[in-house]
């Protein structure tokens, strides 16, 4: 699986670092692994469903944790959602993290005709969920756009419900199907590959989520590895539908093997 | 549809009254309709998914609103769940409304091996949902018991997400299927009919929820009416799967017609 690679897509939370209210903790060897990827001449793009911060703040945090990355190297759902909203003339009601709101600064949000759902974390209050629900159920044709459909993720203080769980709640209550922007949507991986500048058969995705990262990337014709860090659980190795091209203990091990085959 | 009736099952919220933080408002004619049912010799049982209060408090509230009903006339999910927990030796973690907790007083809640989910309302916080999720995902075989699967209900200050939406969130996050106690579960309607003391073909269910009330009752061999009060919406009349035996404008109209056919 490690041959003929020209570029890597990396998931971030659970691969580079474990996120948390304390700002997060780098995963051992990952910062060095990112440096080695760049030194090798391989292309690198971060492909994240992170929706708790703007790309600028996100990169600032990663740099503070020791990762040599730039804003141009981040593919994230909010900018993709903004493109979709503009194309379709949609005016969103946002149920997202406070720190993500600047990504939507240029978007008309008056008189909403859709709801955009992100990982709102503490903003997932009973009142805010009811408000989003009422707006949706009051639309002639409810449009729900979800920035990802992850089930849960791991922070330093434990597992947290991810945006996908709240998406399912609203889908059920309104009898609609959300449009997912972010992993594992095919269009999202295609955007990341375009920014990487490498065709799918020469790229490898490395992530901790068996469905969003591994399954999504494989459906785009890429190889995909699951790391045994972050939200990885041993039962993932018996997943009924998704089988990674390989398991690796962590990003550093994946990079070791890939660099040996260059 | 109004012939050969010996007993009525009535949904409560949206049929007898519109609930709300202010205690709720009776629906015009409903208190009088309950009196006329009783005076006619028809049997009556309230069949509710109410999980925001003990039956005692619930009946106290209904009596204060002018309804002549007793605790024995209420079939509700929490007592049914307690029976199920005892039969199966399950120890619940409760994510329910504070006012429902006394219904579980006799149940061992130490070292939980299942989660019981009710309409927790303000207790549906981000922290409480994460806590229930973590307990479930940490179980070898997660057991989620949901007191109903309603999508939403109407209070005097607007529509609210019901327990079913939060059930779907936890089902998705944990990849489990909840066991539903309450409408539309067949066993729940069968309990209500047993308490009514009337076979299904001689009973009519009257409710405002096309799926939980009407669909559930019909699957037990009962006739079922949808009232155009409470959460009723005109689009319910085009429901792809469920067709009531009749629509009535409200409970009073249903009782008028039924009494004419005695």
mmCIF file of C-alpha atoms in Angstrom, chain A residues 52 119-127 129-130 133-134 137-139 149-153 155 157-162 164-170 172-175 233, chain B residues 52 119-127 129-130 133-134 137-139 149-153 155 157-162 164-170 172-175 233:
data_model
loop_
_atom_site.group_PDB
_atom_site.id
_atom_site.type_symbol
_atom_site.label_atom_id
_atom_site.label_comp_id
_atom_site.label_asym_id
_atom_site.label_seq_id
_atom_site.Cartn_x
_atom_site.Cartn_y
_atom_site.Cartn_z
ATOM 1 C CA UNK A 52 -14.934 24.895 16.077
ATOM 2 C CA UNK A 119 -20.057 21.052 15.837
ATOM 3 C CA UNK A 120 -21.556 23.744 18.043
ATOM 4 C CA UNK A 121 -20.342 22.121 21.291
ATOM 5 C CA UNK A 122 -21.600 24.267 24.196
ATOM 6 C CA UNK A 123 -23.960 25.973 21.748
ATOM 7 C CA UNK A 124 -25.867 22.674 21.453
ATOM 8 C CA UNK A 125 -28.351 23.871 24.052
ATOM 9 C CA UNK A 126 -31.978 22.799 24.312
ATOM 10 C CA UNK A 127 -33.042 26.318 23.324
ATOM 11 C CA UNK A 129 -31.765 23.074 19.041
ATOM 12 C CA UNK A 130 -35.442 23.990 19.362
ATOM 13 C CA UNK A 133 -35.842 22.875 14.547
ATOM 14 C CA UNK A 134 -38.625 25.493 14.429
ATOM 15 C CA UNK A 137 -40.125 22.788 10.241
ATOM 16 C CA UNK A 138 -41.511 26.170 9.245
ATOM 17 C CA UNK A 139 -39.855 26.062 5.790
ATOM 18 C CA UNK A 149 -21.660 13.715 10.060
ATOM 19 C CA UNK A 150 -19.201 12.367 12.628
ATOM 20 C CA UNK A 151 -20.716 10.340 15.458
ATOM 21 C CA UNK A 152 -18.316 11.383 18.207
ATOM 22 C CA UNK A 153 -14.769 12.470 18.859
ATOM 23 C CA UNK A 155 -11.216 15.271 23.721
ATOM 24 C CA UNK A 157 -11.607 15.010 29.046
ATOM 25 C CA UNK A 158 -13.497 12.260 27.245
ATOM 26 C CA UNK A 159 -15.662 11.393 24.244
ATOM 27 C CA UNK A 160 -18.063 14.016 22.908
ATOM 28 C CA UNK A 161 -21.089 13.720 20.648
ATOM 29 C CA UNK A 162 -20.226 15.104 17.230
ATOM 30 C CA UNK A 164 -23.692 13.926 13.123
ATOM 31 C CA UNK A 165 -25.688 13.018 16.227
ATOM 32 C CA UNK A 166 -27.419 16.407 16.257
ATOM 33 C CA UNK A 167 -27.906 16.204 12.506
ATOM 34 C CA UNK A 168 -29.785 12.919 13.016
ATOM 35 C CA UNK A 169 -31.965 14.523 15.691
ATOM 36 C CA UNK A 170 -33.016 17.333 13.329
ATOM 37 C CA UNK A 172 -35.753 12.813 12.322
ATOM 38 C CA UNK A 173 -37.754 15.668 13.822
ATOM 39 C CA UNK A 174 -38.228 17.399 10.447
ATOM 40 C CA UNK A 175 -38.332 14.276 8.269
ATOM 41 C CA UNK A 233 -11.274 1.643 19.065
ATOM 42 C CA UNK B 52 -42.278 15.319 32.405
ATOM 43 C CA UNK B 119 -38.453 13.995 27.438
ATOM 44 C CA UNK B 120 -35.850 15.649 29.629
ATOM 45 C CA UNK B 121 -36.599 19.167 28.288
ATOM 46 C CA UNK B 122 -34.177 21.595 29.979
ATOM 47 C CA UNK B 123 -32.147 18.577 31.123
ATOM 48 C CA UNK B 124 -31.224 17.966 27.469
ATOM 49 C CA UNK B 125 -27.971 19.832 27.962
ATOM 50 C CA UNK B 126 -24.766 19.256 26.030
ATOM 51 C CA UNK B 127 -23.143 17.893 29.204
ATOM 52 C CA UNK B 129 -26.178 14.180 26.472
ATOM 53 C CA UNK B 130 -22.431 13.565 26.443
ATOM 54 C CA UNK B 133 -23.490 8.831 25.381
ATOM 55 C CA UNK B 134 -20.283 7.954 27.241
ATOM 56 C CA UNK B 137 -20.550 3.633 24.336
ATOM 57 C CA UNK B 138 -18.679 2.185 27.310
ATOM 58 C CA UNK B 139 -21.098 -0.745 27.681
ATOM 59 C CA UNK B 149 -40.114 8.296 20.044
ATOM 60 C CA UNK B 150 -42.118 11.435 19.299
ATOM 61 C CA UNK B 151 -40.524 13.883 16.901
ATOM 62 C CA UNK B 152 -41.837 17.087 18.431
ATOM 63 C CA UNK B 153 -44.744 18.547 20.343
ATOM 64 C CA UNK B 155 -46.211 24.002 23.827
ATOM 65 C CA UNK B 157 -44.613 29.072 23.359
ATOM 66 C CA UNK B 158 -43.936 26.967 20.277
ATOM 67 C CA UNK B 159 -42.870 23.575 18.962
ATOM 68 C CA UNK B 160 -40.284 21.606 20.949
ATOM 69 C CA UNK B 161 -38.074 18.694 19.969
ATOM 70 C CA UNK B 162 -39.395 15.535 21.604
ATOM 71 C CA UNK B 164 -37.429 10.755 19.711
ATOM 72 C CA UNK B 165 -35.020 13.299 18.264
ATOM 73 C CA UNK B 166 -32.555 12.799 21.128
ATOM 74 C CA UNK B 167 -33.075 9.047 20.884
ATOM 75 C CA UNK B 168 -31.987 9.220 17.233
ATOM 76 C CA UNK B 169 -28.893 11.218 18.205
ATOM 77 C CA UNK B 170 -27.793 8.570 20.715
ATOM 78 C CA UNK B 172 -26.567 7.102 15.693
ATOM 79 C CA UNK B 173 -23.630 7.957 17.941
ATOM 80 C CA UNK B 174 -23.599 4.505 19.577
ATOM 81 C CA UNK B 175 -24.787 2.487 16.568
ATOM 82 C CA UNK B 233 -50.575 20.065 10.711
#
